[in-house]
Each structure stands twice: as C-alpha cells, then as structure tokens.
Coordinates of N, CA and C in Angstrom, one line a residue:
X1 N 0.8 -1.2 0.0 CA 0.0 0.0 0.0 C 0.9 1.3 0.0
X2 N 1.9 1.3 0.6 CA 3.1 2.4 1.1 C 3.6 2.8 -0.4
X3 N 3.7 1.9 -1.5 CA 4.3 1.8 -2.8 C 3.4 2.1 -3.9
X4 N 1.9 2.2 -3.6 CA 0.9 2.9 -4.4 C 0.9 4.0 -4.1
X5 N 0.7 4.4 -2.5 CA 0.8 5.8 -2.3 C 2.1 7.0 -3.2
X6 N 3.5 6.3 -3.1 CA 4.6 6.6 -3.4 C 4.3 6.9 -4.9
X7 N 3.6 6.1 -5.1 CA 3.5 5.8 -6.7 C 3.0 7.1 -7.1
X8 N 1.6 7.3 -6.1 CA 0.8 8.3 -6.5 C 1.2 9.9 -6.8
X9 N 2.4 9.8 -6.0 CA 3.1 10.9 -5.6 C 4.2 11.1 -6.8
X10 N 4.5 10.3 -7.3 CA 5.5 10.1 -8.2 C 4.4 10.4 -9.8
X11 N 3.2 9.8 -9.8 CA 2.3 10.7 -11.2 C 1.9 12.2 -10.9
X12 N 1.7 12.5 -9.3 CA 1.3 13.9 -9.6 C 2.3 14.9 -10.2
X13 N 3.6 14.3 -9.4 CA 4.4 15.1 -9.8 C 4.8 15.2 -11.5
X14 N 4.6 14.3 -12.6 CA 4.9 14.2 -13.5 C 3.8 14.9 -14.3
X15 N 2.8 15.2 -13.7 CA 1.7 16.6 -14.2 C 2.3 17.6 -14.2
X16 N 3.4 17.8 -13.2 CA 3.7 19.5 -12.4 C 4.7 19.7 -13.2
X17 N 4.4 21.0 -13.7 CA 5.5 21.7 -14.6 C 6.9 21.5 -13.8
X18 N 8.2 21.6 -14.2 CA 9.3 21.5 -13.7 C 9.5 20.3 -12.7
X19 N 8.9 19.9 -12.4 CA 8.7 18.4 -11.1 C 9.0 17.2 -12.0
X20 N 10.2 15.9 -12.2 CA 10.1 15.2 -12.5 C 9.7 13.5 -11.7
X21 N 8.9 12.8 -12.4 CA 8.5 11.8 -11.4 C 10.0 10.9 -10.7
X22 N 11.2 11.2 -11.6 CA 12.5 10.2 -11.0 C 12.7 11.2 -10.1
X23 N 12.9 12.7 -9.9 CA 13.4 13.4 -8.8 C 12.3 12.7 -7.8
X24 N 11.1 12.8 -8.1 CA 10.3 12.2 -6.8 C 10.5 11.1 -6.3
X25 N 11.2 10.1 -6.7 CA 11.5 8.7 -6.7 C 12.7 8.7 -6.3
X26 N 13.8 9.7 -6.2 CA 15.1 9.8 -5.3 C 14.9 10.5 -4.0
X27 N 13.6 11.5 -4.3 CA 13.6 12.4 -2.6 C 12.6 11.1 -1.5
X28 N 11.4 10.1 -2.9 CA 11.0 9.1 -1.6 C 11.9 8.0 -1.7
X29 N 13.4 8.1 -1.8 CA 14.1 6.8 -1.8 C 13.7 5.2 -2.6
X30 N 13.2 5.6 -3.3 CA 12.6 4.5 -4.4 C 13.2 4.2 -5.8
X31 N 14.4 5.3 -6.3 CA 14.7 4.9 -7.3 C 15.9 4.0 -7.6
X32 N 16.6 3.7 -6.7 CA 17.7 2.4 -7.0 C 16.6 1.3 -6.7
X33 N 16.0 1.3 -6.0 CA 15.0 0.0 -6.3 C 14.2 -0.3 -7.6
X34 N 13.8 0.6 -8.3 CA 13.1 1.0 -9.2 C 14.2 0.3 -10.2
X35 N 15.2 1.1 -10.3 CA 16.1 0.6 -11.3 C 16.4 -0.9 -11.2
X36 N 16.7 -1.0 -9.9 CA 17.5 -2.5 -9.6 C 15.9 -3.8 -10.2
X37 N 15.0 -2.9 -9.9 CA 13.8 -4.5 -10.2 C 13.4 -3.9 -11.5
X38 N 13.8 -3.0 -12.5 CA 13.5 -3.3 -13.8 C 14.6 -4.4 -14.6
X39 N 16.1 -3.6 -13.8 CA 16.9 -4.1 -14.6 C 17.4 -5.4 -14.1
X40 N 16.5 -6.5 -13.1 CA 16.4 -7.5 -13.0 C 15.2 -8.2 -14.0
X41 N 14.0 -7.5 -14.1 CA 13.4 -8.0 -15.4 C 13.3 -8.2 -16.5
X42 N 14.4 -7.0 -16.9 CA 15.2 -6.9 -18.1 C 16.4 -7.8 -18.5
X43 N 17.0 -8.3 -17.2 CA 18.2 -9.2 -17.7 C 17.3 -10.6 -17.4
X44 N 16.6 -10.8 -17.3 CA 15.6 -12.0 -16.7 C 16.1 -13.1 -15.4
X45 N 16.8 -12.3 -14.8 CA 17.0 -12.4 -13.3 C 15.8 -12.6 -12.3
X46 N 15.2 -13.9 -12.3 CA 13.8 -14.2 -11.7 C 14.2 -14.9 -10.0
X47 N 15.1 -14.7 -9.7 CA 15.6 -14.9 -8.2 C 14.2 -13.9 -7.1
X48 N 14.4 -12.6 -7.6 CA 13.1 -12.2 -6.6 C 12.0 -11.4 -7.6
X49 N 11.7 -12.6 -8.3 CA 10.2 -12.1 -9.4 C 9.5 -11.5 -8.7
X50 N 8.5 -12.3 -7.4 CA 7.4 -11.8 -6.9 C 7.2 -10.7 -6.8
X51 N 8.8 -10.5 -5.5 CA 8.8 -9.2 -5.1 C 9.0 -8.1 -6.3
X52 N 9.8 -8.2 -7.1 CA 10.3 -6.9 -8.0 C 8.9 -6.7 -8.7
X53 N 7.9 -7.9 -8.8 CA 6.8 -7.7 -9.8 C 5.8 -7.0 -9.3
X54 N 5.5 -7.5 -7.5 CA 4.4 -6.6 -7.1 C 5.6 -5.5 -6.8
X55 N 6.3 -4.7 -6.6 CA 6.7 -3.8 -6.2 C 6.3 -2.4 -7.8
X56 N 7.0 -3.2 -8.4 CA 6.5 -2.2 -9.7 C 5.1 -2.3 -10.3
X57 N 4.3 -3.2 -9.9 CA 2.7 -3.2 -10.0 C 2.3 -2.1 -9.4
X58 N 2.4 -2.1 -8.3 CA 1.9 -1.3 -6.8 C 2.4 0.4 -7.5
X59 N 3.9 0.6 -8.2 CA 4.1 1.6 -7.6 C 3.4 2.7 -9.4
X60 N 3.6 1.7 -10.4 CA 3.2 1.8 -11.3 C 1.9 1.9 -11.4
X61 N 0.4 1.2 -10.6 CA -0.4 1.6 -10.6 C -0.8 2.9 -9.7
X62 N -0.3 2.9 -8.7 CA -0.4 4.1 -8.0 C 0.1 5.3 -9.2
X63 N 1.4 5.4 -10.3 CA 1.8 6.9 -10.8 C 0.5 6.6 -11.6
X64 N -0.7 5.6 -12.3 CA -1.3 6.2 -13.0 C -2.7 6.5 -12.9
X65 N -2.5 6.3 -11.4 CA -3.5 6.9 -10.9 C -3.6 8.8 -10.5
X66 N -1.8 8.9 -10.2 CA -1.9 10.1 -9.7 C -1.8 10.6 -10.8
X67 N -1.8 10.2 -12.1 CA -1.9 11.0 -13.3 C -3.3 11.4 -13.5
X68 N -4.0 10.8 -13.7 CA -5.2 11.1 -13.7 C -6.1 11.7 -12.8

C-alpha cells in the first residue's frame, strides 16, 4: 500500500510543470529499487520475481492513478 501511495506521488508530480516523477522517486528513496527491479526483469534475473513484480505493480499503478 506504502508503494501505491509513493506511486501516486511520483504521477502527480509528473503533471507538475518542472517536477520530475525520477526526482520524486530519489527524494522518496525508491529509485535504486526501481532501477535494480527493472533491470532484473530486463536481464531476466527471476531470483526475486514476486517481489520486484508486485513492487512495480503497486508503484506503477499508483503513478497512474496520480496522473489522472
């Protein structure tokens, strides 16, 4: 739930003139995670699928929500 919210915070910001959603995602400490569980799904490193999957579900449905 803490990673939807985050999420959410990370689409409003990418509404906001000058506000980028990655600055928002280094000020809530989420973007080496971010990085590290794409670029484990990307190299197809399935050691911690679940986790990297819901993590980017959660945080990914939350920015497009706060987009809208």
């Amino acid at each position: 739930m803490i990673f939807f919210i985050k999420g959410m915070i990370i689409g409003i910001a990418n509404i906001i003139p000058g506000l980028s959603g990655g600055t928002m995602a280094v000020i809530l400490g989420l973007y080496e995670r971010l990085i590290q569980s794409i670029s484990n799904l990307a190299s197809l490193k399935f050691n911690d699928f679940k986790k990297d999957i819901s993590f980017l579900v959660f945080l990914f449905l939350g920015a497009f929500v706060g987009i809208i």
